Amino acid sequence: MGTSAVILFKSGESVEINILLPRLNELCNREGLFHSHDLKKIDETEKLKYCEFCISDVPMKDSYDRQLCFGIADEPYPYKLVNFDWDSSEEDYFKTVVSGEFDGNEDILFKFLFAFLNEFPVAKVWIEEDWFYTLDDLKKIKASYNNSWCYMSPKDII
């Protein structure tokens, strides 16, 4: 199994999926990213609870290698609440957006996450290590971009 990136909001503060999807469409259009969404799950009241959202920097039909897909969930959703023993805030976070394996597409991931955190600056990004990335961290990374950014602690990025 590969590494995934997770966009977190404090529990109870995530963006409702019906609001998030149109904003993601606008964000991708602004950033020049191709996008689509599919695999929708609704609850018993017909409310959207989950979907898959895919992005690419080339037309989707042209290259499957340049696609990056995310699962987007509406809070509450089973097994999407998490806390970290290394996080001194002791907050519970909701995993609102979770990427699939991104190896080889670190640049697309960064472009998407940078735009996302500019749109929702209270969100944090967790990439399966003992740290988060914030918007300020991503701004520093952008200033001296390195394709290995997502494998380095924000403390090590100057």
Short mmCIF file of N, CA, C and O in Angstrom, two decimals, residues 19-131:
data_model
loop_
_atom_site.label_atom_id
_atom_site.label_comp_id
_atom_site.label_asym_id
_atom_site.label_seq_id
_atom_site.Cartn_x
_atom_site.Cartn_y
_atom_site.Cartn_z
N ILE A 19 -21.29 21.68 -0.20
CA ILE A 19 -20.63 22.98 -0.38
C ILE A 19 -19.22 22.77 -0.94
O ILE A 19 -18.76 23.51 -1.80
N LEU A 20 -18.56 21.73 -0.47
CA LEU A 20 -17.18 21.47 -0.85
C LEU A 20 -17.03 21.11 -2.33
O LEU A 20 -16.13 21.62 -3.00
N LEU A 21 -17.90 20.27 -2.85
CA LEU A 21 -17.76 19.84 -4.26
C LEU A 21 -17.77 20.99 -5.26
O LEU A 21 -16.88 21.06 -6.12
N PRO A 22 -18.74 21.90 -5.21
CA PRO A 22 -18.69 23.02 -6.17
C PRO A 22 -17.45 23.90 -5.98
O PRO A 22 -16.88 24.40 -6.94
N ARG A 23 -17.00 24.05 -4.74
CA ARG A 23 -15.79 24.85 -4.49
C ARG A 23 -14.57 24.15 -5.07
O ARG A 23 -13.66 24.80 -5.59
N LEU A 24 -14.53 22.81 -4.99
CA LEU A 24 -13.41 22.07 -5.59
C LEU A 24 -13.43 22.18 -7.11
O LEU A 24 -12.37 22.28 -7.74
N ASN A 25 -14.61 22.15 -7.69
CA ASN A 25 -14.72 22.34 -9.15
C ASN A 25 -14.15 23.71 -9.55
O ASN A 25 -13.37 23.81 -10.49
N GLU A 26 -14.54 24.75 -8.81
CA GLU A 26 -14.03 26.10 -9.09
C GLU A 26 -12.52 26.17 -8.88
O GLU A 26 -11.80 26.75 -9.71
N LEU A 27 -12.04 25.58 -7.82
CA LEU A 27 -10.61 25.57 -7.50
C LEU A 27 -9.82 24.91 -8.63
O LEU A 27 -8.82 25.45 -9.10
N CYS A 28 -10.27 23.76 -9.08
CA CYS A 28 -9.59 23.05 -10.17
C CYS A 28 -9.63 23.85 -11.47
O CYS A 28 -8.62 23.91 -12.19
N ASN A 29 -10.75 24.48 -11.77
CA ASN A 29 -10.84 25.31 -12.97
C ASN A 29 -9.84 26.47 -12.91
O ASN A 29 -9.16 26.76 -13.89
N ARG A 30 -9.74 27.11 -11.75
CA ARG A 30 -8.78 28.21 -11.57
C ARG A 30 -7.34 27.74 -11.74
O ARG A 30 -6.50 28.45 -12.28
N GLU A 31 -7.05 26.53 -11.24
CA GLU A 31 -5.68 26.00 -11.25
C GLU A 31 -5.34 25.28 -12.55
O GLU A 31 -4.22 24.78 -12.70
N GLY A 32 -6.29 25.17 -13.46
CA GLY A 32 -6.04 24.49 -14.72
C GLY A 32 -5.95 22.98 -14.57
O GLY A 32 -5.26 22.31 -15.36
N LEU A 33 -6.63 22.43 -13.58
CA LEU A 33 -6.64 20.98 -13.36
C LEU A 33 -7.91 20.38 -13.93
O LEU A 33 -9.01 20.91 -13.74
N PHE A 34 -7.76 19.28 -14.64
CA PHE A 34 -8.91 18.52 -15.11
C PHE A 34 -9.47 17.78 -13.90
O PHE A 34 -8.72 17.37 -13.01
N HIS A 35 -10.79 17.59 -13.86
CA HIS A 35 -11.38 16.96 -12.68
C HIS A 35 -12.69 16.27 -13.03
O HIS A 35 -13.35 16.59 -14.03
N SER A 36 -13.02 15.32 -12.19
CA SER A 36 -14.31 14.63 -12.31
C SER A 36 -14.65 14.05 -10.95
O SER A 36 -13.77 13.89 -10.10
N HIS A 37 -15.93 13.76 -10.74
CA HIS A 37 -16.30 13.06 -9.51
C HIS A 37 -17.33 11.99 -9.83
O HIS A 37 -18.08 12.09 -10.80
N ASP A 38 -17.30 10.94 -8.99
CA ASP A 38 -18.11 9.76 -9.26
C ASP A 38 -18.23 8.96 -7.96
O ASP A 38 -17.80 9.41 -6.91
N LEU A 39 -18.76 7.77 -8.08
CA LEU A 39 -18.90 6.83 -6.96
C LEU A 39 -19.54 7.48 -5.74
O LEU A 39 -18.99 7.51 -4.66
N LYS A 40 -20.72 8.00 -5.93
CA LYS A 40 -21.42 8.71 -4.86
C LYS A 40 -22.13 7.73 -3.93
O LYS A 40 -22.68 6.74 -4.36
N LYS A 41 -22.09 8.06 -2.64
CA LYS A 41 -22.87 7.32 -1.65
C LYS A 41 -23.77 8.31 -0.94
O LYS A 41 -23.34 9.38 -0.54
N ILE A 42 -25.03 7.94 -0.80
CA ILE A 42 -25.99 8.79 -0.11
C ILE A 42 -26.53 8.04 1.10
O ILE A 42 -26.49 6.81 1.16
N ASP A 43 -27.03 8.80 2.07
CA ASP A 43 -27.60 8.15 3.25
C ASP A 43 -29.09 7.90 3.06
O ASP A 43 -29.64 8.16 1.98
N GLU A 44 -29.74 7.44 4.10
CA GLU A 44 -31.16 7.09 4.01
C GLU A 44 -32.07 8.29 3.75
O GLU A 44 -33.20 8.14 3.31
N THR A 45 -31.56 9.50 4.00
CA THR A 45 -32.35 10.71 3.72
C THR A 45 -32.01 11.32 2.36
O THR A 45 -32.39 12.45 2.09
N GLU A 46 -31.25 10.57 1.54
CA GLU A 46 -30.84 11.01 0.21
C GLU A 46 -29.80 12.12 0.24
O GLU A 46 -29.60 12.82 -0.74
N LYS A 47 -29.12 12.29 1.38
CA LYS A 47 -28.07 13.30 1.50
C LYS A 47 -26.74 12.68 1.07
O LYS A 47 -26.39 11.58 1.50
N LEU A 48 -26.00 13.39 0.23
CA LEU A 48 -24.69 12.93 -0.21
C LEU A 48 -23.75 12.84 0.99
O LEU A 48 -23.61 13.78 1.76
N LYS A 49 -23.09 11.68 1.15
CA LYS A 49 -22.18 11.46 2.27
C LYS A 49 -20.75 11.20 1.83
O LYS A 49 -19.82 11.38 2.61
N TYR A 50 -20.56 10.76 0.57
CA TYR A 50 -19.22 10.40 0.12
C TYR A 50 -19.19 10.43 -1.41
O TYR A 50 -20.17 10.10 -2.06
N CYS A 51 -18.05 10.81 -1.95
CA CYS A 51 -17.83 10.67 -3.39
C CYS A 51 -16.33 10.58 -3.66
O CYS A 51 -15.51 10.88 -2.79
N GLU A 52 -16.01 10.16 -4.86
CA GLU A 52 -14.63 10.14 -5.31
C GLU A 52 -14.43 11.32 -6.25
O GLU A 52 -15.25 11.56 -7.13
N PHE A 53 -13.33 12.04 -6.05
CA PHE A 53 -13.01 13.23 -6.84
C PHE A 53 -11.62 13.04 -7.40
O PHE A 53 -10.66 12.83 -6.65
N CYS A 54 -11.48 13.08 -8.72
CA CYS A 54 -10.18 12.85 -9.36
C CYS A 54 -9.71 14.11 -10.07
O CYS A 54 -10.52 14.86 -10.62
N ILE A 55 -8.39 14.32 -10.04
CA ILE A 55 -7.79 15.47 -10.70
C ILE A 55 -6.62 15.00 -11.57
O ILE A 55 -6.07 13.92 -11.37
N SER A 56 -6.25 15.85 -12.51
CA SER A 56 -5.10 15.59 -13.37
C SER A 56 -4.65 16.90 -13.99
O SER A 56 -5.44 17.83 -14.11
N ASP A 57 -3.39 16.93 -14.40
CA ASP A 57 -2.91 18.11 -15.11
C ASP A 57 -2.94 17.91 -16.63
O ASP A 57 -2.52 18.79 -17.38
N VAL A 58 -3.43 16.75 -17.05
CA VAL A 58 -3.66 16.46 -18.47
C VAL A 58 -5.06 15.88 -18.59
O VAL A 58 -5.62 15.40 -17.61
N PRO A 59 -5.67 15.94 -19.78
CA PRO A 59 -7.00 15.34 -19.90
C PRO A 59 -7.01 13.91 -19.38
O PRO A 59 -6.09 13.13 -19.63
N MET A 60 -8.03 13.57 -18.63
CA MET A 60 -8.12 12.27 -17.95
C MET A 60 -7.93 11.10 -18.90
O MET A 60 -7.27 10.13 -18.56
N LYS A 61 -8.47 11.20 -20.10
CA LYS A 61 -8.38 10.09 -21.05
C LYS A 61 -6.98 9.95 -21.63
O LYS A 61 -6.63 8.91 -22.19
N ASP A 62 -6.14 10.98 -21.48
CA ASP A 62 -4.80 10.96 -22.07
C ASP A 62 -3.77 10.20 -21.23
O ASP A 62 -2.81 9.68 -21.77
N SER A 63 -3.95 10.18 -19.90
CA SER A 63 -2.96 9.51 -19.06
C SER A 63 -3.54 9.15 -17.70
O SER A 63 -3.87 10.02 -16.91
N TYR A 64 -3.60 7.86 -17.44
CA TYR A 64 -4.03 7.41 -16.12
C TYR A 64 -2.92 7.62 -15.10
O TYR A 64 -3.17 7.68 -13.90
N ASP A 65 -1.68 7.73 -15.57
CA ASP A 65 -0.54 7.91 -14.67
C ASP A 65 -0.54 9.28 -13.99
O ASP A 65 0.10 9.46 -12.96
N ARG A 66 -1.20 10.26 -14.58
CA ARG A 66 -1.20 11.61 -14.02
C ARG A 66 -2.49 11.93 -13.27
O ARG A 66 -2.78 13.08 -12.99
N GLN A 67 -3.26 10.91 -12.95
CA GLN A 67 -4.49 11.12 -12.19
C GLN A 67 -4.23 10.91 -10.71
O GLN A 67 -3.48 10.03 -10.32
N LEU A 68 -4.89 11.71 -9.92
CA LEU A 68 -4.84 11.59 -8.48
C LEU A 68 -6.27 11.64 -7.99
O LEU A 68 -7.00 12.60 -8.27
N CYS A 69 -6.69 10.59 -7.29
CA CYS A 69 -8.09 10.51 -6.84
C CYS A 69 -8.17 10.65 -5.33
O CYS A 69 -7.29 10.21 -4.59
N PHE A 70 -9.25 11.28 -4.89
CA PHE A 70 -9.50 11.54 -3.48
C PHE A 70 -10.88 11.02 -3.10
O PHE A 70 -11.82 11.14 -3.88
N GLY A 71 -10.99 10.48 -1.91
CA GLY A 71 -12.28 10.17 -1.33
C GLY A 71 -12.68 11.36 -0.47
O GLY A 71 -11.90 11.84 0.35
N ILE A 72 -13.89 11.87 -0.68
CA ILE A 72 -14.38 13.02 0.07
C ILE A 72 -15.59 12.57 0.88
O ILE A 72 -16.53 12.01 0.31
N ALA A 73 -15.54 12.82 2.17
CA ALA A 73 -16.62 12.38 3.06
C ALA A 73 -17.25 13.56 3.77
O ALA A 73 -16.61 14.58 4.01
N ASP A 74 -18.52 13.40 4.09
CA ASP A 74 -19.28 14.40 4.84
C ASP A 74 -19.33 13.96 6.29
O ASP A 74 -19.61 12.80 6.60
N GLU A 75 -19.06 14.89 7.19
CA GLU A 75 -19.06 14.58 8.62
C GLU A 75 -20.49 14.51 9.14
O GLU A 75 -21.30 15.37 8.76
N PRO A 76 -20.84 13.57 9.98
CA PRO A 76 -20.02 12.43 10.41
C PRO A 76 -20.03 11.32 9.35
O PRO A 76 -20.96 11.21 8.55
N TYR A 77 -18.97 10.51 9.39
CA TYR A 77 -18.84 9.37 8.50
C TYR A 77 -18.02 8.33 9.24
O TYR A 77 -17.03 8.67 9.89
N PRO A 78 -18.42 7.05 9.15
CA PRO A 78 -17.74 6.02 9.94
C PRO A 78 -16.23 5.96 9.67
O PRO A 78 -15.78 6.04 8.53
N TYR A 79 -15.48 5.85 10.75
CA TYR A 79 -14.03 5.62 10.73
C TYR A 79 -13.23 6.79 10.17
O TYR A 79 -12.08 6.62 9.79
N LYS A 80 -13.80 7.97 10.13
CA LYS A 80 -13.08 9.12 9.58
C LYS A 80 -12.62 10.09 10.67
O LYS A 80 -12.03 11.12 10.37
N LEU A 81 -12.89 9.78 11.93
CA LEU A 81 -12.44 10.61 13.03
C LEU A 81 -11.12 10.06 13.54
O LEU A 81 -10.96 8.85 13.71
N VAL A 82 -10.15 10.95 13.75
CA VAL A 82 -8.82 10.50 14.14
C VAL A 82 -8.19 11.53 15.08
O VAL A 82 -8.53 12.70 15.04
N ASN A 83 -7.32 11.04 15.96
CA ASN A 83 -6.45 11.93 16.74
C ASN A 83 -5.07 11.30 16.74
O ASN A 83 -4.90 10.15 16.36
N PHE A 84 -4.08 12.08 17.12
CA PHE A 84 -2.69 11.64 17.02
C PHE A 84 -2.00 11.80 18.36
O PHE A 84 -2.06 12.88 18.96
N ASP A 85 -1.32 10.75 18.82
CA ASP A 85 -0.66 10.82 20.12
C ASP A 85 0.51 11.82 20.11
O ASP A 85 0.91 12.33 21.14
N TRP A 86 1.04 12.14 18.95
CA TRP A 86 2.14 13.10 18.85
C TRP A 86 1.66 14.54 18.75
O TRP A 86 2.45 15.48 18.81
N ASP A 87 0.35 14.76 18.58
CA ASP A 87 -0.21 16.11 18.46
C ASP A 87 -0.58 16.62 19.85
O ASP A 87 -1.52 16.14 20.47
N SER A 88 0.14 17.62 20.31
CA SER A 88 -0.06 18.13 21.66
C SER A 88 -1.42 18.80 21.86
O SER A 88 -1.85 18.98 22.99
N SER A 89 -2.12 19.15 20.79
CA SER A 89 -3.43 19.80 20.93
C SER A 89 -4.50 18.83 21.42
O SER A 89 -5.53 19.26 21.92
N GLU A 90 -4.27 17.55 21.23
CA GLU A 90 -5.22 16.49 21.62
C GLU A 90 -6.58 16.67 20.94
O GLU A 90 -7.60 16.24 21.47
N GLU A 91 -6.59 17.31 19.79
CA GLU A 91 -7.82 17.51 19.01
C GLU A 91 -8.23 16.22 18.32
O GLU A 91 -7.39 15.39 17.98
N ASP A 92 -9.53 16.10 18.07
CA ASP A 92 -10.03 15.08 17.16
C ASP A 92 -10.19 15.77 15.81
O ASP A 92 -10.67 16.90 15.73
N TYR A 93 -9.78 15.07 14.74
CA TYR A 93 -9.86 15.60 13.40
C TYR A 93 -10.73 14.71 12.54
O TYR A 93 -10.77 13.49 12.73
N PHE A 94 -11.40 15.34 11.57
CA PHE A 94 -12.20 14.59 10.62
C PHE A 94 -11.44 14.53 9.30
O PHE A 94 -11.00 15.55 8.78
N LYS A 95 -11.26 13.31 8.78
CA LYS A 95 -10.57 13.11 7.51
C LYS A 95 -11.55 13.41 6.38
O LYS A 95 -12.24 12.54 5.89
N THR A 96 -11.59 14.67 5.97
CA THR A 96 -12.55 15.14 4.98
C THR A 96 -12.18 14.69 3.57
O THR A 96 -13.04 14.26 2.81
N VAL A 97 -10.91 14.80 3.22
CA VAL A 97 -10.43 14.46 1.89
C VAL A 97 -9.22 13.55 2.04
O VAL A 97 -8.26 13.91 2.73
N VAL A 98 -9.26 12.38 1.40
CA VAL A 98 -8.17 11.41 1.50
C VAL A 98 -7.75 11.00 0.10
O VAL A 98 -8.56 10.51 -0.69
N SER A 99 -6.47 11.19 -0.19
CA SER A 99 -5.97 10.83 -1.52
C SER A 99 -5.66 9.34 -1.59
O SER A 99 -5.42 8.69 -0.58
N GLY A 100 -5.61 8.86 -2.82
CA GLY A 100 -5.03 7.56 -3.06
C GLY A 100 -3.52 7.71 -3.13
O GLY A 100 -2.98 8.79 -2.87
N GLU A 101 -2.83 6.67 -3.51
CA GLU A 101 -1.39 6.69 -3.69
C GLU A 101 -1.01 7.82 -4.64
O GLU A 101 -1.61 7.97 -5.70
N PHE A 102 -0.02 8.63 -4.25
CA PHE A 102 0.36 9.77 -5.09
C PHE A 102 1.78 9.69 -5.62
O PHE A 102 2.27 10.64 -6.25
N ASP A 103 2.48 8.60 -5.42
CA ASP A 103 3.85 8.45 -5.88
C ASP A 103 3.96 8.79 -7.37
O ASP A 103 3.22 8.26 -8.19
N GLY A 104 4.86 9.70 -7.69
CA GLY A 104 5.03 10.15 -9.06
C GLY A 104 4.18 11.36 -9.41
O GLY A 104 4.37 11.97 -10.47
N ASN A 105 3.26 11.72 -8.54
CA ASN A 105 2.38 12.86 -8.78
C ASN A 105 2.45 13.88 -7.63
O ASN A 105 1.47 14.56 -7.33
N GLU A 106 3.60 13.97 -7.01
CA GLU A 106 3.79 14.89 -5.89
C GLU A 106 3.53 16.33 -6.29
O GLU A 106 3.02 17.12 -5.51
N ASP A 107 3.86 16.68 -7.54
CA ASP A 107 3.64 18.03 -8.03
C ASP A 107 2.15 18.37 -8.15
O ASP A 107 1.72 19.45 -7.77
N ILE A 108 1.37 17.42 -8.66
CA ILE A 108 -0.08 17.64 -8.76
C ILE A 108 -0.68 17.73 -7.36
O ILE A 108 -1.53 18.58 -7.09
N LEU A 109 -0.23 16.84 -6.47
CA LEU A 109 -0.71 16.86 -5.09
C LEU A 109 -0.44 18.22 -4.46
O LEU A 109 -1.33 18.82 -3.85
N PHE A 110 0.77 18.72 -4.62
CA PHE A 110 1.10 20.02 -4.03
C PHE A 110 0.21 21.12 -4.60
O PHE A 110 -0.32 21.94 -3.85
N LYS A 111 0.07 21.16 -5.90
CA LYS A 111 -0.75 22.19 -6.54
C LYS A 111 -2.17 22.18 -5.97
O LYS A 111 -2.74 23.22 -5.64
N PHE A 112 -2.75 20.98 -5.85
CA PHE A 112 -4.11 20.84 -5.32
C PHE A 112 -4.16 21.26 -3.85
O PHE A 112 -5.03 22.03 -3.44
N LEU A 113 -3.23 20.75 -3.04
CA LEU A 113 -3.26 21.06 -1.60
C LEU A 113 -3.02 22.54 -1.34
O LEU A 113 -3.66 23.13 -0.46
N PHE A 114 -2.10 23.14 -2.08
CA PHE A 114 -1.84 24.57 -1.90
C PHE A 114 -3.10 25.38 -2.21
O PHE A 114 -3.47 26.27 -1.45
N ALA A 115 -3.76 25.06 -3.30
CA ALA A 115 -5.00 25.75 -3.65
C ALA A 115 -6.08 25.48 -2.60
O ALA A 115 -6.83 26.39 -2.21
N PHE A 116 -6.19 24.24 -2.13
CA PHE A 116 -7.20 23.87 -1.15
C PHE A 116 -6.99 24.64 0.15
O PHE A 116 -7.93 25.22 0.69
N LEU A 117 -5.76 24.64 0.66
CA LEU A 117 -5.51 25.34 1.91
C LEU A 117 -5.63 26.86 1.77
O LEU A 117 -5.95 27.54 2.74
N ASN A 118 -5.40 27.39 0.58
CA ASN A 118 -5.67 28.82 0.36
C ASN A 118 -7.16 29.09 0.45
O ASN A 118 -7.57 30.14 0.91
N GLU A 119 -7.96 28.14 0.01
CA GLU A 119 -9.43 28.27 0.06
C GLU A 119 -9.96 28.01 1.47
O GLU A 119 -10.91 28.64 1.92
N PHE A 120 -9.34 27.06 2.17
CA PHE A 120 -9.77 26.65 3.52
C PHE A 120 -8.56 26.64 4.45
O PHE A 120 -8.03 25.58 4.80
N PRO A 121 -8.09 27.81 4.88
CA PRO A 121 -6.84 27.89 5.63
C PRO A 121 -6.84 27.24 7.02
O PRO A 121 -5.78 27.04 7.59
N VAL A 122 -7.99 26.88 7.54
CA VAL A 122 -8.02 26.20 8.84
C VAL A 122 -7.73 24.70 8.71
O VAL A 122 -7.49 24.04 9.72
N ALA A 123 -7.74 24.20 7.50
CA ALA A 123 -7.47 22.78 7.28
C ALA A 123 -5.98 22.51 7.48
O ALA A 123 -5.14 23.42 7.42
N LYS A 124 -5.68 21.24 7.72
CA LYS A 124 -4.30 20.77 7.84
C LYS A 124 -4.14 19.57 6.92
O LYS A 124 -5.12 18.89 6.61
N VAL A 125 -2.91 19.31 6.53
CA VAL A 125 -2.62 18.14 5.71
C VAL A 125 -1.74 17.20 6.52
O VAL A 125 -0.75 17.62 7.12
N TRP A 126 -2.11 15.94 6.50
CA TRP A 126 -1.33 14.89 7.17
C TRP A 126 -0.95 13.87 6.11
O TRP A 126 -1.80 13.40 5.36
N ILE A 127 0.35 13.54 6.06
CA ILE A 127 0.81 12.55 5.08
C ILE A 127 1.52 11.41 5.81
O ILE A 127 2.72 11.18 5.66
N GLU A 128 0.79 10.75 6.68
CA GLU A 128 1.21 9.51 7.34
C GLU A 128 2.54 9.59 8.07
O GLU A 128 3.27 8.61 8.16
N GLU A 129 2.88 10.76 8.58
CA GLU A 129 4.06 10.94 9.42
C GLU A 129 3.61 11.67 10.69
O GLU A 129 2.44 11.97 10.85
N ASP A 130 4.57 11.98 11.55
CA ASP A 130 4.25 12.63 12.82
C ASP A 130 4.29 14.15 12.70
O ASP A 130 4.93 14.84 13.49
N TRP A 131 3.62 14.68 11.69
CA TRP A 131 3.51 16.12 11.51
C TRP A 131 2.34 16.45 10.59
O TRP A 131 1.82 15.60 9.89
#
